[in-house]
């Protein structure tokens, strides 16, 4: 068996930064440090941080006054800030700078009087935070959603969840243009982040050139699921692997070339564990 490792494995820059700030905060704190939901969508990384005195909560109401609260890399509800100030909670925001730049674009196009359209998963925290900045935005998650969102005689600004698939974004933009011939103008902002685009490009090439493909990452990670779906459409022998203990290894053949890529929130050490597991005699 040969292993072909993608160039894009391990954390993206935004996740690397979020984890580094979190680790430094934990090192500098004698007391528990809190985080609002998962800082990144990877169960193993979160478990490691929790073993070092990080406590995950679902509301600032559960954080003792005066404590530190880390806000996640994919963004968080804006009302959290006012609630934290009121309760004297010290906020540490590790939101990815690219996600912040998309917040700025969203606010700017709303301020310019455009109808904001967000292409993304309406239940994802990143999209929920964006929707708070533009409460009258239309969130369209799939092609079917286009027909429920008609725009007429207005200017439309379209943005995307940072981890959206480029194919889907282009198909959705084209569907929106086709269904809404009476809009005054349409402004398209491709806010899919560069790391996401590169991984999607690479998973396509990899899926075509290997016998089997492993996409490493958590099921809760949107970008990992998209890599898996893209890979699987091209190569039926594509598997999503969450950990070295995954039952998936029983289904992986021992011959030919195995391609490996990871989602943006899967750490290098996890990728290495899985490569070692793959090479173990079975
Ligand atoms: S995937 Fe992109 S937007 Fe998301 S954390 Fe990484 S760099 Fe930032």
Tab-separated table of C-alpha atoms and ligand atoms in Angstrom:
chain	number	residue	atom	x	y	z
A	1	UNK	CA	0.000	0.000	0.000
A	2	UNK	CA	1.255	3.484	-0.872
A	3	UNK	CA	0.153	6.589	1.025
A	4	UNK	CA	-0.209	9.883	-0.814
A	5	UNK	CA	-0.463	12.767	1.620
A	6	UNK	CA	-2.135	15.962	0.417
A	7	UNK	CA	-0.316	19.295	0.739
A	8	UNK	CA	-3.281	20.547	2.749
A	9	UNK	CA	-3.384	18.574	5.959
A	10	UNK	CA	-3.558	19.803	9.540
A	11	UNK	CA	-4.934	23.087	10.818
A	12	UNK	CA	-5.645	26.067	8.565
A	13	UNK	CA	-4.131	29.396	9.646
A	14	UNK	CA	-7.344	30.541	11.389
A	15	UNK	CA	-7.622	27.375	13.480
A	16	UNK	CA	-3.882	27.377	14.266
A	17	UNK	CA	-4.201	30.913	15.619
A	18	UNK	CA	-7.332	30.074	17.662
A	19	UNK	CA	-5.693	27.040	19.282
A	20	UNK	CA	-2.446	28.870	19.972
A	21	UNK	CA	-4.289	31.726	21.773
A	22	UNK	CA	-6.348	29.185	23.730
A	23	UNK	CA	-3.262	27.226	24.814
A	24	UNK	CA	-1.454	30.376	25.920
A	25	UNK	CA	-4.537	31.477	27.877
A	26	UNK	CA	-4.743	28.088	29.611
A	27	UNK	CA	-1.025	28.175	30.448
A	28	UNK	CA	-1.383	31.614	32.014
A	29	UNK	CA	-4.491	30.765	34.093
A	30	UNK	CA	-4.658	28.967	37.418
A	31	UNK	CA	-8.460	28.908	37.309
A	32	UNK	CA	-10.751	27.247	34.790
A	33	UNK	CA	-11.093	29.010	31.444
A	34	UNK	CA	-14.488	28.801	29.711
A	35	UNK	CA	-15.390	28.579	26.028
A	36	UNK	CA	-18.696	29.234	24.355
A	37	UNK	CA	-19.433	26.036	22.421
A	38	UNK	CA	-16.571	24.278	20.633
A	39	UNK	CA	-13.646	26.603	19.809
A	40	UNK	CA	-13.077	24.518	16.675
A	41	UNK	CA	-15.064	21.584	15.316
A	42	UNK	CA	-12.772	18.743	16.295
A	43	UNK	CA	-13.696	16.433	19.144
A	44	UNK	CA	-10.155	15.207	19.931
A	45	UNK	CA	-8.654	18.682	20.095
A	46	UNK	CA	-11.505	19.874	22.307
A	47	UNK	CA	-11.057	16.843	24.605
A	48	UNK	CA	-7.319	17.656	24.985
A	49	UNK	CA	-8.069	21.283	25.855
A	50	UNK	CA	-10.789	20.235	28.294
A	51	UNK	CA	-8.287	18.006	30.085
A	52	UNK	CA	-6.217	21.197	30.624
A	53	UNK	CA	-8.959	23.082	32.485
A	54	UNK	CA	-11.029	24.407	29.604
A	55	UNK	CA	-14.761	24.213	30.376
A	56	UNK	CA	-17.247	24.300	27.509
A	57	UNK	CA	-20.535	26.099	28.191
A	58	UNK	CA	-23.516	26.928	25.996
A	59	UNK	CA	-24.268	30.312	27.540
A	60	UNK	CA	-22.347	33.143	29.244
A	61	UNK	CA	-24.875	32.784	32.083
A	62	UNK	CA	-22.950	29.636	33.104
A	63	UNK	CA	-19.618	31.484	33.433
A	64	UNK	CA	-18.688	32.819	36.895
A	65	UNK	CA	-18.200	36.600	37.055
A	66	UNK	CA	-14.576	37.648	36.525
A	67	UNK	CA	-13.673	34.452	34.598
A	68	UNK	CA	-12.229	34.249	31.098
A	69	UNK	CA	-14.531	33.194	28.258
A	70	UNK	CA	-13.105	32.217	24.860
A	71	UNK	CA	-15.326	32.888	21.835
A	72	UNK	CA	-14.980	30.357	18.976
A	73	UNK	CA	-13.024	30.618	15.710
A	74	UNK	CA	-16.151	30.560	13.519
A	75	UNK	CA	-17.821	33.531	15.230
A	76	UNK	CA	-20.416	33.879	17.955
A	77	UNK	CA	-23.668	35.734	18.662
A	78	UNK	CA	-23.046	39.463	19.116
A	79	UNK	CA	-25.320	39.717	22.145
A	80	UNK	CA	-22.766	37.582	24.026
A	81	UNK	CA	-20.477	40.625	24.253
A	82	UNK	CA	-22.992	42.840	26.025
A	83	UNK	CA	-24.002	40.014	28.359
A	84	UNK	CA	-20.329	39.331	29.176
A	85	UNK	CA	-19.664	43.021	29.903
A	86	UNK	CA	-22.681	43.141	32.203
A	87	UNK	CA	-21.434	40.092	34.122
A	88	UNK	CA	-17.773	41.229	34.225
A	89	UNK	CA	-16.610	38.255	32.147
A	90	UNK	CA	-13.250	38.684	30.396
A	91	UNK	CA	-13.733	37.847	26.718
A	92	UNK	CA	-11.032	36.349	24.502
A	93	UNK	CA	-12.278	36.316	20.938
A	94	UNK	CA	-10.388	33.833	18.728
A	95	UNK	CA	-12.605	34.392	15.701
A	96	UNK	CA	-10.620	33.787	12.495
A	97	UNK	CA	-9.603	37.135	10.930
A	98	UNK	CA	-11.070	35.973	7.631
A	99	UNK	CA	-14.460	35.343	9.268
A	100	UNK	CA	-14.226	38.874	10.785
A	101	UNK	CA	-13.610	40.287	7.314
A	102	UNK	CA	-16.792	38.600	6.070
A	103	UNK	CA	-18.687	40.191	8.991
A	104	UNK	CA	-17.362	43.558	7.811
A	105	UNK	CA	-18.516	42.900	4.218
A	106	UNK	CA	-21.959	41.842	5.479
A	107	UNK	CA	-22.351	45.036	7.537
A	108	UNK	CA	-21.080	47.191	4.675
A	109	UNK	CA	-23.491	45.851	2.055
A	110	UNK	CA	-26.414	46.134	4.446
A	111	UNK	CA	-25.425	49.705	5.241
A	112	UNK	CA	-25.301	50.418	1.511
A	113	UNK	CA	-29.006	49.507	1.407
A	114	UNK	CA	-28.625	46.161	-0.347
A	115	UNK	CA	-30.693	43.085	0.352
A	116	UNK	CA	-28.179	40.700	1.971
A	117	UNK	CA	-28.271	37.105	0.749
A	118	UNK	CA	-26.170	34.564	2.659
A	119	UNK	CA	-25.426	31.250	0.978
A	120	UNK	CA	-24.746	28.804	3.781
A	121	UNK	CA	-26.128	26.371	6.335
A	122	UNK	CA	-28.654	28.319	8.384
A	123	UNK	CA	-27.903	26.356	11.566
A	124	UNK	CA	-24.125	26.825	11.402
A	125	UNK	CA	-22.857	29.257	14.101
A	126	UNK	CA	-20.918	31.260	11.501
A	127	UNK	CA	-24.078	31.882	9.459
A	128	UNK	CA	-26.134	32.622	12.581
A	129	UNK	CA	-23.610	35.286	13.620
A	130	UNK	CA	-23.726	36.838	10.129
A	131	UNK	CA	-27.519	36.848	10.177
A	132	UNK	CA	-27.429	38.851	13.404
A	133	UNK	CA	-25.564	41.609	11.559
A	134	UNK	CA	-28.252	41.650	8.880
A	135	UNK	CA	-31.493	40.529	10.530
A	136	UNK	CA	-33.466	40.927	7.283
A	137	UNK	CA	-30.985	38.776	5.292
A	138	UNK	CA	-32.180	35.822	3.269
A	139	UNK	CA	-30.263	32.668	4.131
A	140	UNK	CA	-30.332	30.180	1.294
A	141	UNK	CA	-28.921	26.759	2.068
A	142	UNK	CA	-29.682	24.859	-1.136
A	143	UNK	CA	-30.982	25.201	-4.681
A	144	UNK	CA	-34.533	24.398	-3.488
A	145	UNK	CA	-34.406	27.458	-1.205
A	146	UNK	CA	-33.992	29.827	-4.172
A	147	UNK	CA	-37.646	29.623	-5.160
A	148	UNK	CA	-38.767	30.716	-1.658
A	149	UNK	CA	-36.676	33.886	-1.901
A	150	UNK	CA	-37.878	36.281	-4.599
A	151	UNK	CA	-36.248	39.715	-4.951
A	152	UNK	CA	-37.642	42.547	-7.006
A	153	UNK	CA	-36.581	46.161	-7.688
A	154	UNK	CA	-33.756	46.089	-5.158
A	155	UNK	CA	-29.975	45.792	-5.049
A	156	UNK	CA	-28.786	42.408	-3.858
A	157	UNK	CA	-25.445	41.609	-2.155
A	158	UNK	CA	-24.582	37.901	-2.072
A	159	UNK	CA	-22.030	36.501	0.393
A	160	UNK	CA	-21.127	32.954	1.323
A	161	UNK	CA	-20.271	30.919	4.395
A	162	UNK	CA	-16.446	30.738	4.408
A	163	UNK	CA	-16.394	26.945	4.114
A	164	UNK	CA	-18.991	26.635	1.355
A	165	UNK	CA	-18.250	24.511	-1.689
A	166	UNK	CA	-17.266	26.676	-4.646
A	167	UNK	CA	-19.349	24.561	-7.078
A	168	UNK	CA	-22.422	25.022	-4.932
A	169	UNK	CA	-21.799	28.753	-4.497
A	170	UNK	CA	-21.535	29.242	-8.266
A	171	UNK	CA	-24.647	27.123	-8.913
A	172	UNK	CA	-26.603	29.058	-6.278
A	173	UNK	CA	-25.513	32.464	-7.602
A	174	UNK	CA	-26.516	31.457	-11.104
A	175	UNK	CA	-29.884	30.124	-9.809
A	176	UNK	CA	-30.554	33.379	-7.933
A	177	UNK	CA	-29.760	35.457	-11.052
A	178	UNK	CA	-32.003	33.300	-13.188
A	179	UNK	CA	-34.983	33.378	-10.790
A	180	UNK	CA	-34.783	37.107	-10.105
A	181	UNK	CA	-34.647	38.980	-13.405
A	182	UNK	CA	-36.210	42.109	-11.878
A	183	UNK	CA	-33.510	43.044	-9.369
A	184	UNK	CA	-31.761	46.381	-9.984
A	185	UNK	CA	-28.244	45.059	-9.408
A	186	UNK	CA	-26.500	42.016	-7.968
A	187	UNK	CA	-23.166	42.295	-6.129
A	188	UNK	CA	-21.400	38.982	-5.642
A	189	UNK	CA	-18.766	38.568	-2.918
A	190	UNK	CA	-16.953	35.266	-3.068
A	191	UNK	CA	-16.263	34.960	0.655
A	192	UNK	CA	-15.199	31.316	0.556
A	193	UNK	CA	-11.799	31.362	2.254
A	194	UNK	CA	-8.637	30.543	0.320
A	195	UNK	CA	-7.735	27.563	2.500
A	196	UNK	CA	-11.185	26.044	1.860
A	197	UNK	CA	-10.857	26.574	-1.915
A	198	UNK	CA	-7.362	25.026	-1.997
A	199	UNK	CA	-8.451	21.948	-0.031
A	200	UNK	CA	-11.495	21.480	-2.279
A	201	UNK	CA	-9.298	21.748	-5.369
A	202	UNK	CA	-6.804	19.268	-3.955
A	203	UNK	CA	-9.403	16.725	-2.821
A	204	UNK	CA	-10.734	16.633	-6.402
A	205	UNK	CA	-7.265	15.890	-7.837
A	206	UNK	CA	-6.512	13.366	-5.128
A	207	UNK	CA	-9.827	11.521	-5.520
A	208	UNK	CA	-9.099	11.062	-9.234
A	209	UNK	CA	-5.541	9.794	-8.731
A	210	UNK	CA	-5.824	7.277	-5.872
A	211	UNK	CA	-7.578	3.952	-5.281
A	212	UNK	CA	-8.971	4.977	-1.888
A	213	UNK	CA	-9.260	8.337	-0.190
A	214	UNK	CA	-9.363	9.198	3.514
A	215	UNK	CA	-10.717	12.576	4.634
A	216	UNK	CA	-9.650	13.175	8.232
A	217	UNK	CA	-11.779	15.324	10.515
A	218	UNK	CA	-14.874	15.449	12.670
A	219	UNK	CA	-18.404	14.889	11.416
A	220	UNK	CA	-19.334	18.152	13.146
A	221	UNK	CA	-16.918	20.060	10.871
A	222	UNK	CA	-18.647	21.669	7.869
A	223	UNK	CA	-15.479	21.917	5.759
A	224	UNK	CA	-14.550	18.262	6.457
A	225	UNK	CA	-18.004	17.083	5.363
A	226	UNK	CA	-17.716	19.091	2.169
A	227	UNK	CA	-14.305	17.586	1.367
A	228	UNK	CA	-15.765	14.147	1.979
A	229	UNK	CA	-18.777	14.816	-0.282
A	230	UNK	CA	-16.600	16.200	-3.094
A	231	UNK	CA	-14.214	13.217	-2.827
A	232	UNK	CA	-17.025	10.679	-2.678
A	233	UNK	CA	-18.721	12.032	-5.801
A	234	UNK	CA	-15.493	11.310	-7.729
A	235	UNK	CA	-14.197	8.218	-5.925
A	236	UNK	CA	-16.722	5.874	-4.268
A	237	UNK	CA	-13.958	4.527	-2.023
A	238	UNK	CA	-13.751	7.736	-0.018
A	239	UNK	CA	-14.007	7.492	3.766
A	240	UNK	CA	-14.369	10.070	6.524
A	241	UNK	CA	-12.053	9.137	9.405
A	242	UNK	CA	-12.532	10.829	12.768
A	243	UNK	CA	-9.809	9.025	14.719
A	244	UNK	CA	-7.312	6.163	14.657
A	245	UNK	CA	-9.940	4.106	16.530
A	246	UNK	CA	-12.443	4.423	13.676
A	247	UNK	CA	-14.130	1.227	12.484
A	248	UNK	CA	-13.553	2.445	8.919
A	249	UNK	CA	-10.097	0.816	8.851
A	250	UNK	CA	-11.804	-2.606	8.502
A	251	UNK	CA	-13.246	-1.449	5.169
A	252	UNK	CA	-10.028	-0.035	3.737
A	253	UNK	CA	-8.288	-2.345	1.273
A	254	UNK	CA	-4.575	-3.095	1.806
A	255	UNK	CA	-3.412	-2.570	-1.752
A	256	UNK	CA	-2.999	0.304	-4.140
A	257	UNK	CA	-2.649	3.994	-3.290
A	258	UNK	CA	-4.463	5.647	-0.399
A	259	UNK	CA	-4.833	9.419	-0.558
A	260	UNK	CA	-5.062	11.405	2.690
A	261	UNK	CA	-6.360	14.914	3.177
A	262	UNK	CA	-7.772	16.594	6.271
A	263	UNK	CA	-10.335	19.194	7.164
A	264	UNK	CA	-9.090	22.574	8.425
A	265	UNK	CA	-9.746	21.690	12.069
A	266	UNK	CA	-7.936	18.325	12.138
A	267	UNK	CA	-4.483	18.597	13.787
A	268	UNK	CA	-1.250	17.270	12.260
A	269	UNK	CA	-0.761	14.817	15.123
A	270	UNK	CA	-4.133	13.207	14.301
A	271	UNK	CA	-3.160	12.900	10.627
A	272	UNK	CA	0.130	11.234	11.663
A	273	UNK	CA	-1.712	8.827	14.008
A	274	UNK	CA	-3.974	7.794	11.161
A	275	UNK	CA	-1.080	7.329	8.714
A	276	UNK	CA	0.649	5.078	11.296
A	277	UNK	CA	-2.554	3.111	11.865
A	278	UNK	CA	-2.948	2.637	8.131
A	279	UNK	CA	0.537	1.169	7.843
A	280	UNK	CA	0.056	-1.246	10.767
A	281	UNK	CA	-0.259	-4.914	9.779
A	282	UNK	CA	-3.950	-5.892	9.794
B	1	LIG	S1	-11.336	27.524	7.195
B	1	LIG	FE1	-10.804	29.615	6.509
B	1	LIG	S2	-12.312	30.940	7.499
B	1	LIG	FE2	-12.363	28.968	8.596
B	1	LIG	S3	-10.942	29.221	10.300
B	1	LIG	FE3	-9.763	28.349	8.586
B	1	LIG	S4	-8.863	30.122	7.522
B	1	LIG	FE4	-10.512	30.884	8.832
